[in-house]
Short mmCIF file of N, CA, C and O in Angstrom, two decimals:
data_model
loop_
_atom_site.label_atom_id
_atom_site.label_comp_id
_atom_site.label_asym_id
_atom_site.label_seq_id
_atom_site.Cartn_x
_atom_site.Cartn_y
_atom_site.Cartn_z
N MET A 1 -5.85 -9.43 -10.09
CA MET A 1 -6.06 -10.51 -9.15
C MET A 1 -5.27 -10.22 -7.87
O MET A 1 -4.11 -9.87 -7.92
N VAL A 2 -5.91 -10.35 -6.74
CA VAL A 2 -5.25 -10.13 -5.46
C VAL A 2 -4.41 -11.35 -5.12
O VAL A 2 -4.83 -12.48 -5.31
N ASN A 3 -3.21 -11.12 -4.62
CA ASN A 3 -2.36 -12.24 -4.24
C ASN A 3 -1.79 -12.02 -2.85
O ASN A 3 -2.07 -11.02 -2.20
N ASN A 4 -0.95 -12.93 -2.39
CA ASN A 4 -0.44 -12.90 -1.03
C ASN A 4 0.49 -11.73 -0.74
O ASN A 4 0.80 -11.49 0.42
N VAL A 5 0.97 -11.03 -1.75
CA VAL A 5 1.88 -9.93 -1.49
C VAL A 5 1.17 -8.58 -1.38
O VAL A 5 1.79 -7.58 -1.14
N ASP A 6 -0.14 -8.58 -1.58
CA ASP A 6 -0.88 -7.34 -1.43
C ASP A 6 -0.81 -6.86 0.01
O ASP A 6 -0.76 -7.65 0.94
N LYS A 7 -0.81 -5.55 0.15
CA LYS A 7 -0.77 -4.93 1.46
C LYS A 7 -1.88 -3.92 1.55
O LYS A 7 -2.31 -3.36 0.55
N ILE A 8 -2.30 -3.67 2.78
CA ILE A 8 -3.29 -2.63 3.03
C ILE A 8 -2.88 -1.90 4.29
O ILE A 8 -2.31 -2.49 5.21
N THR A 9 -3.12 -0.61 4.32
CA THR A 9 -2.90 0.17 5.52
C THR A 9 -4.26 0.47 6.13
O THR A 9 -5.18 0.89 5.43
N ILE A 10 -4.38 0.22 7.42
CA ILE A 10 -5.61 0.49 8.15
C ILE A 10 -5.35 1.69 9.05
O ILE A 10 -4.46 1.66 9.89
N CYS A 11 -6.10 2.76 8.81
CA CYS A 11 -5.95 3.99 9.59
C CYS A 11 -7.12 4.12 10.56
O CYS A 11 -8.27 3.89 10.19
N THR A 12 -6.79 4.48 11.80
CA THR A 12 -7.82 4.62 12.81
C THR A 12 -7.37 5.60 13.88
O THR A 12 -6.23 6.08 13.85
N VAL A 13 -8.27 5.90 14.79
CA VAL A 13 -7.99 6.82 15.89
C VAL A 13 -8.27 6.11 17.20
O VAL A 13 -9.28 5.42 17.34
N CYS A 14 -7.39 6.28 18.16
CA CYS A 14 -7.57 5.69 19.49
C CYS A 14 -7.83 6.80 20.49
O CYS A 14 -7.01 7.69 20.67
N ALA A 15 -9.00 6.74 21.13
CA ALA A 15 -9.35 7.70 22.17
C ALA A 15 -10.15 6.94 23.23
O ALA A 15 -11.36 6.84 23.13
N ASN A 16 -9.46 6.38 24.19
CA ASN A 16 -10.09 5.60 25.28
C ASN A 16 -10.79 4.34 24.78
O ASN A 16 -11.73 3.88 25.42
N ASP A 17 -10.37 3.80 23.65
CA ASP A 17 -10.97 2.57 23.15
C ASP A 17 -9.91 1.55 22.76
O ASP A 17 -10.05 0.82 21.78
N GLU A 18 -8.84 1.49 23.55
CA GLU A 18 -7.75 0.56 23.28
C GLU A 18 -8.23 -0.89 23.22
O GLU A 18 -7.74 -1.66 22.41
N ILE A 19 -9.18 -1.25 24.08
CA ILE A 19 -9.66 -2.64 24.12
C ILE A 19 -10.33 -3.01 22.81
O ILE A 19 -10.08 -4.07 22.24
N LEU A 20 -11.19 -2.11 22.30
CA LEU A 20 -11.86 -2.38 21.01
C LEU A 20 -10.85 -2.44 19.87
O LEU A 20 -10.92 -3.31 19.00
N LEU A 21 -9.91 -1.53 19.89
CA LEU A 21 -8.90 -1.48 18.84
C LEU A 21 -8.02 -2.73 18.86
O LEU A 21 -7.72 -3.31 17.82
N GLN A 22 -7.63 -3.16 20.04
CA GLN A 22 -6.83 -4.38 20.15
C GLN A 22 -7.60 -5.59 19.63
O GLN A 22 -7.05 -6.42 18.92
N LYS A 23 -8.89 -5.67 19.94
CA LYS A 23 -9.72 -6.77 19.44
C LYS A 23 -9.81 -6.71 17.91
O LYS A 23 -9.77 -7.74 17.24
N ASN A 24 -9.92 -5.51 17.35
CA ASN A 24 -9.99 -5.36 15.90
C ASN A 24 -8.69 -5.81 15.23
O ASN A 24 -8.72 -6.47 14.20
N ILE A 25 -7.56 -5.44 15.80
CA ILE A 25 -6.27 -5.87 15.26
C ILE A 25 -6.19 -7.39 15.27
O ILE A 25 -5.79 -8.02 14.28
N GLU A 26 -6.59 -7.98 16.37
CA GLU A 26 -6.57 -9.45 16.49
C GLU A 26 -7.49 -10.11 15.48
O GLU A 26 -7.09 -11.04 14.78
N LEU A 27 -8.73 -9.63 15.37
CA LEU A 27 -9.70 -10.23 14.43
C LEU A 27 -9.26 -10.08 12.98
O LEU A 27 -9.33 -11.04 12.20
N ILE A 28 -8.85 -8.90 12.61
CA ILE A 28 -8.44 -8.69 11.22
C ILE A 28 -7.25 -9.56 10.88
O ILE A 28 -7.19 -10.16 9.80
N SER A 29 -6.30 -9.68 11.78
CA SER A 29 -5.13 -10.53 11.53
C SER A 29 -5.52 -11.99 11.41
O SER A 29 -5.03 -12.71 10.54
N LYS A 30 -6.42 -12.43 12.27
CA LYS A 30 -6.84 -13.84 12.28
C LYS A 30 -7.68 -14.20 11.06
O LYS A 30 -7.53 -15.27 10.49
N LEU A 31 -8.55 -13.29 10.64
CA LEU A 31 -9.50 -13.59 9.58
C LEU A 31 -9.00 -13.21 8.18
O LEU A 31 -9.65 -13.53 7.19
N ASN A 32 -7.88 -12.51 8.09
CA ASN A 32 -7.37 -12.04 6.79
C ASN A 32 -5.90 -12.38 6.63
O ASN A 32 -5.06 -11.51 6.40
N LYS A 33 -5.57 -13.64 6.74
CA LYS A 33 -4.17 -14.08 6.72
C LYS A 33 -3.50 -13.92 5.35
O LYS A 33 -2.30 -13.93 5.25
N GLN A 34 -4.29 -13.76 4.29
CA GLN A 34 -3.73 -13.68 2.94
C GLN A 34 -3.25 -12.28 2.57
O GLN A 34 -2.82 -12.06 1.44
N ILE A 35 -3.34 -11.36 3.49
CA ILE A 35 -2.96 -9.99 3.17
C ILE A 35 -2.13 -9.42 4.33
O ILE A 35 -2.38 -9.73 5.48
N LYS A 36 -1.13 -8.63 3.98
CA LYS A 36 -0.29 -7.99 5.00
C LYS A 36 -0.94 -6.67 5.39
O LYS A 36 -1.32 -5.88 4.54
N THR A 37 -1.05 -6.45 6.69
CA THR A 37 -1.69 -5.22 7.15
C THR A 37 -0.71 -4.34 7.91
O THR A 37 0.08 -4.80 8.71
N ASN A 38 -0.79 -3.06 7.59
CA ASN A 38 -0.10 -2.01 8.34
C ASN A 38 -1.19 -1.21 9.04
O ASN A 38 -2.22 -0.92 8.43
N TRP A 39 -0.96 -0.86 10.27
CA TRP A 39 -1.90 -0.02 11.01
C TRP A 39 -1.24 1.32 11.31
O TRP A 39 -0.08 1.37 11.72
N ILE A 40 -1.99 2.38 11.10
CA ILE A 40 -1.56 3.71 11.53
C ILE A 40 -2.63 4.18 12.50
O ILE A 40 -3.80 4.34 12.14
N ILE A 41 -2.22 4.37 13.76
CA ILE A 41 -3.17 4.70 14.82
C ILE A 41 -2.82 6.08 15.38
O ILE A 41 -1.73 6.27 15.92
N ALA A 42 -3.74 7.03 15.21
CA ALA A 42 -3.56 8.35 15.80
C ALA A 42 -4.05 8.30 17.24
O ALA A 42 -5.20 7.94 17.50
N ILE A 43 -3.16 8.61 18.17
CA ILE A 43 -3.52 8.60 19.58
C ILE A 43 -4.12 9.95 19.92
O ILE A 43 -3.44 10.97 19.93
N ASN A 44 -5.41 9.94 20.19
CA ASN A 44 -6.18 11.17 20.34
C ASN A 44 -6.59 11.42 21.78
O ASN A 44 -7.73 11.75 22.06
N LYS A 45 -5.67 11.24 22.68
CA LYS A 45 -5.96 11.53 24.07
C LYS A 45 -4.66 11.85 24.79
O LYS A 45 -3.58 11.59 24.27
N ASN A 46 -4.77 12.43 25.94
CA ASN A 46 -3.59 12.82 26.70
C ASN A 46 -3.04 11.65 27.49
O ASN A 46 -3.42 11.42 28.63
N ILE A 47 -2.19 10.89 26.85
CA ILE A 47 -1.52 9.78 27.51
C ILE A 47 -0.08 9.77 27.02
O ILE A 47 0.25 10.43 26.04
N ASN A 48 0.76 9.01 27.71
CA ASN A 48 2.10 8.91 27.16
C ASN A 48 2.07 7.95 25.98
O ASN A 48 1.17 7.12 25.87
N LYS A 49 3.01 8.07 25.10
CA LYS A 49 2.99 7.32 23.85
C LYS A 49 3.41 5.86 24.03
O LYS A 49 3.62 5.16 23.08
N LYS A 50 3.51 5.40 25.26
CA LYS A 50 3.96 4.04 25.50
C LYS A 50 2.82 3.03 25.43
O LYS A 50 2.92 1.94 25.94
N ILE A 51 1.72 3.39 24.79
CA ILE A 51 0.64 2.44 24.56
C ILE A 51 1.22 1.30 23.74
O ILE A 51 1.96 1.53 22.79
N LYS A 52 0.89 0.10 24.10
CA LYS A 52 1.36 -1.07 23.36
C LYS A 52 0.15 -1.84 22.84
O LYS A 52 -0.76 -2.16 23.59
N PHE A 53 0.16 -2.10 21.55
CA PHE A 53 -0.85 -2.96 20.95
C PHE A 53 -0.15 -4.23 20.51
O PHE A 53 0.90 -4.16 19.86
N GLU A 54 -0.71 -5.38 20.86
CA GLU A 54 -0.16 -6.64 20.35
C GLU A 54 -0.43 -6.65 18.85
O GLU A 54 -1.56 -6.45 18.41
N ASN A 55 0.61 -6.86 18.05
CA ASN A 55 0.45 -6.64 16.61
C ASN A 55 -0.10 -7.82 15.82
O ASN A 55 -0.53 -7.65 14.70
N HIS A 56 -0.09 -9.01 16.35
CA HIS A 56 -0.63 -10.19 15.66
C HIS A 56 -0.11 -10.30 14.23
O HIS A 56 -0.84 -10.65 13.30
N GLY A 57 1.15 -9.96 14.02
CA GLY A 57 1.76 -10.06 12.70
C GLY A 57 1.63 -8.81 11.83
O GLY A 57 2.12 -8.78 10.72
N SER A 58 0.97 -7.80 12.33
CA SER A 58 0.81 -6.55 11.58
C SER A 58 1.91 -5.57 11.97
O SER A 58 2.50 -5.68 13.03
N ASN A 59 2.16 -4.61 11.10
CA ASN A 59 3.03 -3.49 11.45
C ASN A 59 2.13 -2.41 12.03
O ASN A 59 1.11 -2.07 11.43
N ILE A 60 2.53 -1.84 13.16
CA ILE A 60 1.71 -0.81 13.80
C ILE A 60 2.56 0.44 14.02
O ILE A 60 3.63 0.37 14.60
N LEU A 61 2.04 1.56 13.53
CA LEU A 61 2.68 2.85 13.73
C LEU A 61 1.72 3.72 14.54
O LEU A 61 0.58 3.92 14.14
N LEU A 62 2.20 4.21 15.69
CA LEU A 62 1.41 5.13 16.50
C LEU A 62 1.87 6.55 16.21
O LEU A 62 3.06 6.82 16.17
N ILE A 63 0.90 7.42 15.96
CA ILE A 63 1.24 8.83 15.72
C ILE A 63 0.45 9.70 16.70
O ILE A 63 -0.56 9.27 17.24
N ASP A 64 0.94 10.90 16.91
CA ASP A 64 0.22 11.84 17.76
C ASP A 64 -1.06 12.29 17.07
O ASP A 64 -1.07 12.56 15.86
N GLY A 65 -2.14 12.36 17.83
CA GLY A 65 -3.41 12.82 17.31
C GLY A 65 -3.50 14.34 17.39
O GLY A 65 -2.52 15.04 17.20
N VAL A 66 -4.66 14.83 17.73
CA VAL A 66 -4.93 16.26 17.76
C VAL A 66 -5.22 16.67 19.20
O VAL A 66 -5.97 16.00 19.90
N ASN A 67 -4.66 17.80 19.60
CA ASN A 67 -4.93 18.33 20.92
C ASN A 67 -6.40 18.72 21.01
O ASN A 67 -6.91 19.45 20.16
N GLU A 68 -7.07 18.26 22.03
CA GLU A 68 -8.49 18.51 22.21
C GLU A 68 -8.81 20.00 22.32
O GLU A 68 -9.91 20.44 21.96
N ASN A 69 -7.86 20.79 22.76
CA ASN A 69 -8.08 22.24 22.89
C ASN A 69 -8.30 22.91 21.54
O ASN A 69 -8.88 23.98 21.47
N LEU A 70 -7.85 22.28 20.45
CA LEU A 70 -8.03 22.86 19.12
C LEU A 70 -9.46 22.74 18.61
O LEU A 70 -9.87 23.50 17.75
N THR A 71 -10.19 21.77 19.13
CA THR A 71 -11.52 21.49 18.59
C THR A 71 -12.64 21.76 19.58
O THR A 71 -13.81 21.63 19.23
N GLY A 72 -12.29 22.14 20.79
CA GLY A 72 -13.34 22.38 21.79
C GLY A 72 -14.08 21.11 22.12
O GLY A 72 -13.50 20.05 22.25
N ARG A 73 -15.39 21.21 22.21
CA ARG A 73 -16.21 20.05 22.60
C ARG A 73 -16.68 19.23 21.41
O ARG A 73 -17.48 18.32 21.57
N ASP A 74 -16.26 19.55 20.23
CA ASP A 74 -16.70 18.85 19.03
C ASP A 74 -15.90 17.55 18.86
O ASP A 74 -14.85 17.53 18.23
N ALA A 75 -16.41 16.46 19.40
CA ALA A 75 -15.72 15.17 19.37
C ALA A 75 -15.56 14.65 17.95
O ALA A 75 -14.55 14.04 17.61
N SER A 76 -16.54 14.91 17.12
CA SER A 76 -16.48 14.44 15.73
C SER A 76 -15.34 15.12 14.97
O SER A 76 -14.60 14.48 14.23
N LEU A 77 -15.20 16.43 15.16
CA LEU A 77 -14.12 17.17 14.53
C LEU A 77 -12.76 16.71 15.06
O LEU A 77 -11.82 16.51 14.29
N HIS A 78 -12.68 16.51 16.36
CA HIS A 78 -11.46 16.03 17.00
C HIS A 78 -11.02 14.70 16.39
O HIS A 78 -9.86 14.49 16.04
N HIS A 79 -11.99 13.81 16.23
CA HIS A 79 -11.72 12.48 15.66
C HIS A 79 -11.31 12.58 14.19
O HIS A 79 -10.33 11.99 13.77
N SER A 80 -12.06 13.33 13.40
CA SER A 80 -11.78 13.40 11.96
C SER A 80 -10.45 14.09 11.67
O SER A 80 -9.75 13.72 10.72
N MET A 81 -10.08 15.08 12.47
CA MET A 81 -8.79 15.74 12.26
C MET A 81 -7.64 14.76 12.51
O MET A 81 -6.66 14.74 11.76
N ALA A 82 -7.77 13.94 13.53
CA ALA A 82 -6.74 12.94 13.82
C ALA A 82 -6.68 11.89 12.71
O ALA A 82 -5.60 11.47 12.28
N LEU A 83 -7.83 11.47 12.23
CA LEU A 83 -7.87 10.50 11.15
C LEU A 83 -7.21 11.06 9.89
O LEU A 83 -6.48 10.37 9.18
N ASN A 84 -7.40 12.35 9.65
CA ASN A 84 -6.76 13.03 8.53
C ASN A 84 -5.24 12.98 8.63
O ASN A 84 -4.54 12.89 7.62
N LEU A 85 -4.71 13.07 9.85
CA LEU A 85 -3.26 13.02 10.04
C LEU A 85 -2.66 11.68 9.62
O LEU A 85 -1.50 11.62 9.21
N THR A 86 -3.43 10.61 9.70
CA THR A 86 -2.90 9.28 9.36
C THR A 86 -2.57 9.17 7.87
O THR A 86 -1.70 8.40 7.49
N LYS A 87 -3.27 9.93 7.04
CA LYS A 87 -3.08 9.83 5.59
C LYS A 87 -1.64 10.09 5.17
O LYS A 87 -1.16 9.50 4.20
N LYS A 88 -0.94 10.95 5.89
CA LYS A 88 0.43 11.31 5.54
C LYS A 88 1.38 10.11 5.63
O LYS A 88 2.43 10.12 4.99
N GLU A 89 1.01 9.13 6.41
CA GLU A 89 1.90 7.99 6.66
C GLU A 89 1.60 6.77 5.79
O GLU A 89 2.29 5.78 5.86
N VAL A 90 0.57 6.83 4.97
CA VAL A 90 0.17 5.69 4.14
C VAL A 90 1.18 5.47 3.02
O VAL A 90 1.49 6.41 2.28
N LYS A 91 1.67 4.24 2.90
CA LYS A 91 2.65 3.90 1.86
C LYS A 91 2.16 2.77 0.95
O LYS A 91 2.92 2.28 0.12
N THR A 92 0.94 2.33 1.13
CA THR A 92 0.41 1.21 0.35
C THR A 92 -0.61 1.71 -0.67
O THR A 92 -1.14 2.81 -0.54
N ARG A 93 -0.88 0.88 -1.66
CA ARG A 93 -1.88 1.24 -2.67
C ARG A 93 -3.27 1.33 -2.07
O ARG A 93 -4.06 2.20 -2.42
N PHE A 94 -3.58 0.42 -1.15
CA PHE A 94 -4.91 0.37 -0.57
C PHE A 94 -4.88 0.85 0.87
O PHE A 94 -3.95 0.57 1.62
N VAL A 95 -5.92 1.59 1.24
CA VAL A 95 -6.05 2.09 2.61
C VAL A 95 -7.49 1.88 3.08
O VAL A 95 -8.43 2.01 2.29
N LEU A 96 -7.63 1.52 4.33
CA LEU A 96 -8.93 1.33 4.94
C LEU A 96 -9.02 2.26 6.14
O LEU A 96 -8.18 2.20 7.04
N PHE A 97 -10.00 3.16 6.14
CA PHE A 97 -10.24 4.02 7.29
C PHE A 97 -11.30 3.33 8.13
O PHE A 97 -12.42 3.11 7.66
N LEU A 98 -10.92 2.96 9.34
CA LEU A 98 -11.74 2.07 10.15
C LEU A 98 -11.96 2.63 11.55
O LEU A 98 -11.02 3.09 12.19
N GLU A 99 -13.19 2.58 12.00
CA GLU A 99 -13.51 2.96 13.38
C GLU A 99 -13.13 1.80 14.29
O GLU A 99 -13.29 0.63 13.91
N PRO A 100 -12.62 2.08 15.48
CA PRO A 100 -12.21 1.00 16.38
C PRO A 100 -13.32 0.00 16.70
O PRO A 100 -13.06 -1.16 16.97
N ASP A 101 -14.58 0.45 16.66
CA ASP A 101 -15.69 -0.44 17.00
C ASP A 101 -16.44 -0.97 15.78
O ASP A 101 -17.55 -1.47 15.88
N PHE A 102 -15.83 -0.89 14.60
CA PHE A 102 -16.42 -1.45 13.38
C PHE A 102 -15.67 -2.75 13.09
O PHE A 102 -14.51 -2.72 12.67
N PHE A 103 -16.33 -3.87 13.31
CA PHE A 103 -15.68 -5.18 13.18
C PHE A 103 -16.09 -5.86 11.89
O PHE A 103 -17.27 -5.93 11.56
N MET A 104 -15.10 -6.37 11.17
CA MET A 104 -15.34 -7.15 9.95
C MET A 104 -15.18 -8.62 10.34
O MET A 104 -14.07 -9.08 10.59
N LEU A 105 -16.28 -9.35 10.39
CA LEU A 105 -16.27 -10.70 10.94
C LEU A 105 -16.18 -11.80 9.89
O LEU A 105 -16.04 -12.96 10.24
N ARG A 106 -16.26 -11.44 8.64
CA ARG A 106 -16.22 -12.44 7.56
C ARG A 106 -14.77 -12.78 7.22
O ARG A 106 -13.94 -11.88 7.05
N LYS A 107 -14.48 -14.05 7.09
CA LYS A 107 -13.13 -14.51 6.77
C LYS A 107 -12.73 -14.03 5.37
O LYS A 107 -13.53 -14.10 4.43
N ASN A 108 -11.50 -13.53 5.24
CA ASN A 108 -10.92 -13.05 3.98
C ASN A 108 -11.68 -11.89 3.34
O ASN A 108 -11.59 -11.67 2.14
N LEU A 109 -12.42 -11.13 4.14
CA LEU A 109 -13.21 -10.03 3.59
C LEU A 109 -12.34 -8.98 2.90
O LEU A 109 -12.67 -8.51 1.81
N ILE A 110 -11.23 -8.63 3.50
CA ILE A 110 -10.37 -7.60 2.89
C ILE A 110 -9.87 -8.07 1.54
O ILE A 110 -9.91 -7.33 0.55
N ASN A 111 -9.44 -9.31 1.45
CA ASN A 111 -8.97 -9.87 0.19
C ASN A 111 -10.08 -9.85 -0.87
O ASN A 111 -9.84 -9.49 -2.02
N GLU A 112 -11.28 -10.21 -0.46
CA GLU A 112 -12.41 -10.22 -1.40
C GLU A 112 -12.75 -8.81 -1.90
O GLU A 112 -13.04 -8.61 -3.08
N VAL A 113 -12.72 -7.84 -1.00
CA VAL A 113 -13.03 -6.46 -1.39
C VAL A 113 -11.97 -5.92 -2.35
O VAL A 113 -12.29 -5.30 -3.36
N LEU A 114 -10.69 -6.20 -2.05
CA LEU A 114 -9.62 -5.72 -2.94
C LEU A 114 -9.72 -6.37 -4.31
O LEU A 114 -9.52 -5.71 -5.33
N LYS A 115 -10.04 -7.64 -4.34
CA LYS A 115 -10.22 -8.34 -5.62
C LYS A 115 -11.37 -7.70 -6.41
O LYS A 115 -11.23 -7.43 -7.60
N HIS A 116 -12.48 -7.45 -5.73
CA HIS A 116 -13.64 -6.80 -6.36
C HIS A 116 -13.27 -5.42 -6.90
O HIS A 116 -13.64 -5.05 -8.01
N MET A 117 -12.52 -4.66 -6.11
CA MET A 117 -12.13 -3.32 -6.53
C MET A 117 -11.25 -3.37 -7.77
O MET A 117 -11.40 -2.55 -8.68
N LYS A 118 -10.34 -4.32 -7.82
CA LYS A 118 -9.46 -4.44 -9.00
C LYS A 118 -10.25 -4.86 -10.23
O LYS A 118 -10.07 -4.28 -11.31
N ILE A 119 -11.12 -5.83 -10.09
CA ILE A 119 -11.91 -6.31 -11.23
C ILE A 119 -12.81 -5.20 -11.77
O ILE A 119 -12.93 -5.02 -12.98
N LYS A 120 -13.44 -4.45 -10.88
CA LYS A 120 -14.37 -3.38 -11.28
C LYS A 120 -13.69 -2.05 -11.50
O LYS A 120 -14.34 -1.05 -11.80
N ASP A 121 -12.36 -2.01 -11.32
CA ASP A 121 -11.58 -0.78 -11.48
C ASP A 121 -12.13 0.36 -10.61
O ASP A 121 -12.34 1.47 -11.07
N LEU A 122 -12.35 0.05 -9.33
CA LEU A 122 -12.89 1.02 -8.39
C LEU A 122 -11.76 1.76 -7.68
O LEU A 122 -10.76 1.17 -7.30
N SER A 123 -11.95 3.03 -7.47
CA SER A 123 -10.98 3.84 -6.74
C SER A 123 -11.26 3.85 -5.25
O SER A 123 -10.37 4.03 -4.43
N PHE A 124 -12.53 3.72 -4.87
CA PHE A 124 -12.89 3.66 -3.45
C PHE A 124 -14.08 2.75 -3.26
O PHE A 124 -14.83 2.47 -4.19
N PHE A 125 -14.23 2.30 -2.05
CA PHE A 125 -15.27 1.34 -1.69
C PHE A 125 -15.60 1.59 -0.23
O PHE A 125 -14.70 1.87 0.56
N GLY A 126 -16.86 1.54 0.15
CA GLY A 126 -17.17 1.79 1.54
C GLY A 126 -18.56 1.33 1.92
O GLY A 126 -19.32 0.82 1.11
N VAL A 127 -18.86 1.54 3.17
CA VAL A 127 -20.15 1.16 3.73
C VAL A 127 -21.13 2.30 3.48
O VAL A 127 -20.82 3.46 3.76
N PRO A 128 -22.33 2.01 2.95
CA PRO A 128 -23.31 3.08 2.70
C PRO A 128 -23.99 3.52 3.98
O PRO A 128 -23.98 2.82 4.99
N TRP A 129 -24.61 4.68 3.90
CA TRP A 129 -25.42 5.15 5.01
C TRP A 129 -26.57 4.18 5.23
O TRP A 129 -27.05 3.53 4.30
N HIS A 130 -27.05 4.11 6.43
CA HIS A 130 -28.22 3.28 6.75
C HIS A 130 -29.45 3.88 6.05
O HIS A 130 -29.57 5.11 5.96
N PRO A 131 -30.35 3.04 5.54
CA PRO A 131 -31.53 3.55 4.82
C PRO A 131 -32.37 4.56 5.59
O PRO A 131 -33.05 5.37 4.99
N LYS A 132 -32.30 4.53 6.92
CA LYS A 132 -33.11 5.49 7.67
C LYS A 132 -32.64 6.93 7.45
O LYS A 132 -33.39 7.87 7.67
N TRP A 133 -31.38 7.10 6.97
CA TRP A 133 -30.88 8.44 6.69
C TRP A 133 -31.22 8.80 5.24
O TRP A 133 -30.37 8.83 4.37
N HIS A 134 -32.48 9.06 5.00
CA HIS A 134 -32.99 9.28 3.65
C HIS A 134 -32.39 10.50 2.96
O HIS A 134 -32.44 10.61 1.73
N SER A 135 -31.82 11.42 3.69
CA SER A 135 -31.26 12.61 3.07
C SER A 135 -29.84 12.39 2.53
O SER A 135 -29.29 13.27 1.88
N LYS A 136 -29.25 11.24 2.80
CA LYS A 136 -27.89 10.93 2.33
C LYS A 136 -27.96 10.26 0.96
O LYS A 136 -28.96 9.66 0.58
N TYR A 137 -26.86 10.35 0.21
CA TYR A 137 -26.82 9.72 -1.11
C TYR A 137 -26.97 8.21 -0.95
O TYR A 137 -26.23 7.57 -0.21
N ARG A 138 -27.92 7.65 -1.66
CA ARG A 138 -28.16 6.21 -1.58
C ARG A 138 -27.02 5.43 -2.24
O ARG A 138 -26.53 5.81 -3.29
N TYR A 139 -26.62 4.35 -1.59
CA TYR A 139 -25.59 3.41 -2.07
C TYR A 139 -24.20 4.03 -2.16
O TYR A 139 -23.31 3.49 -2.78
N PHE A 140 -24.00 5.18 -1.55
CA PHE A 140 -22.72 5.85 -1.60
C PHE A 140 -22.00 5.68 -0.26
O PHE A 140 -22.64 5.80 0.78
N PRO A 141 -20.72 5.40 -0.28
CA PRO A 141 -20.00 5.19 1.00
C PRO A 141 -20.06 6.43 1.90
O PRO A 141 -20.11 7.55 1.45
N CYS A 142 -20.07 6.15 3.20
CA CYS A 142 -20.10 7.23 4.18
C CYS A 142 -18.86 7.18 5.06
O CYS A 142 -18.06 6.26 4.96
N SER A 143 -18.75 8.14 5.90
CA SER A 143 -17.62 8.16 6.83
C SER A 143 -17.81 7.11 7.91
O SER A 143 -18.90 6.68 8.19
#
């Protein structure tokens, strides 16, 4: 059973989408008050590390992302390598890998998903590919 002391770490990458990410932090905090959230944000652009996100009661850790010169023009690789770096900092049982523009608008959704995962003894849970991608595994979580 999920209770008020459960924690989740949300890992994401910031690359010129601070506004979307800030809105996501605000929404998740507002709509999921029964769970403590930690954010690990890989900064994937050439800026100084003085980016400030209003935490709305969450703990936020900013880490260095990946130098764009390592991946060339492959934005997907650049993003996924930075997301991979966040895993090293996770200290909670549950982790959510979230795109800055993927919004969860249902109240207490994180709590409900964690409860479902515990009841069903699931190790992972995710969003499936859209049905138009017929070559992907049906009903299986995607990136």
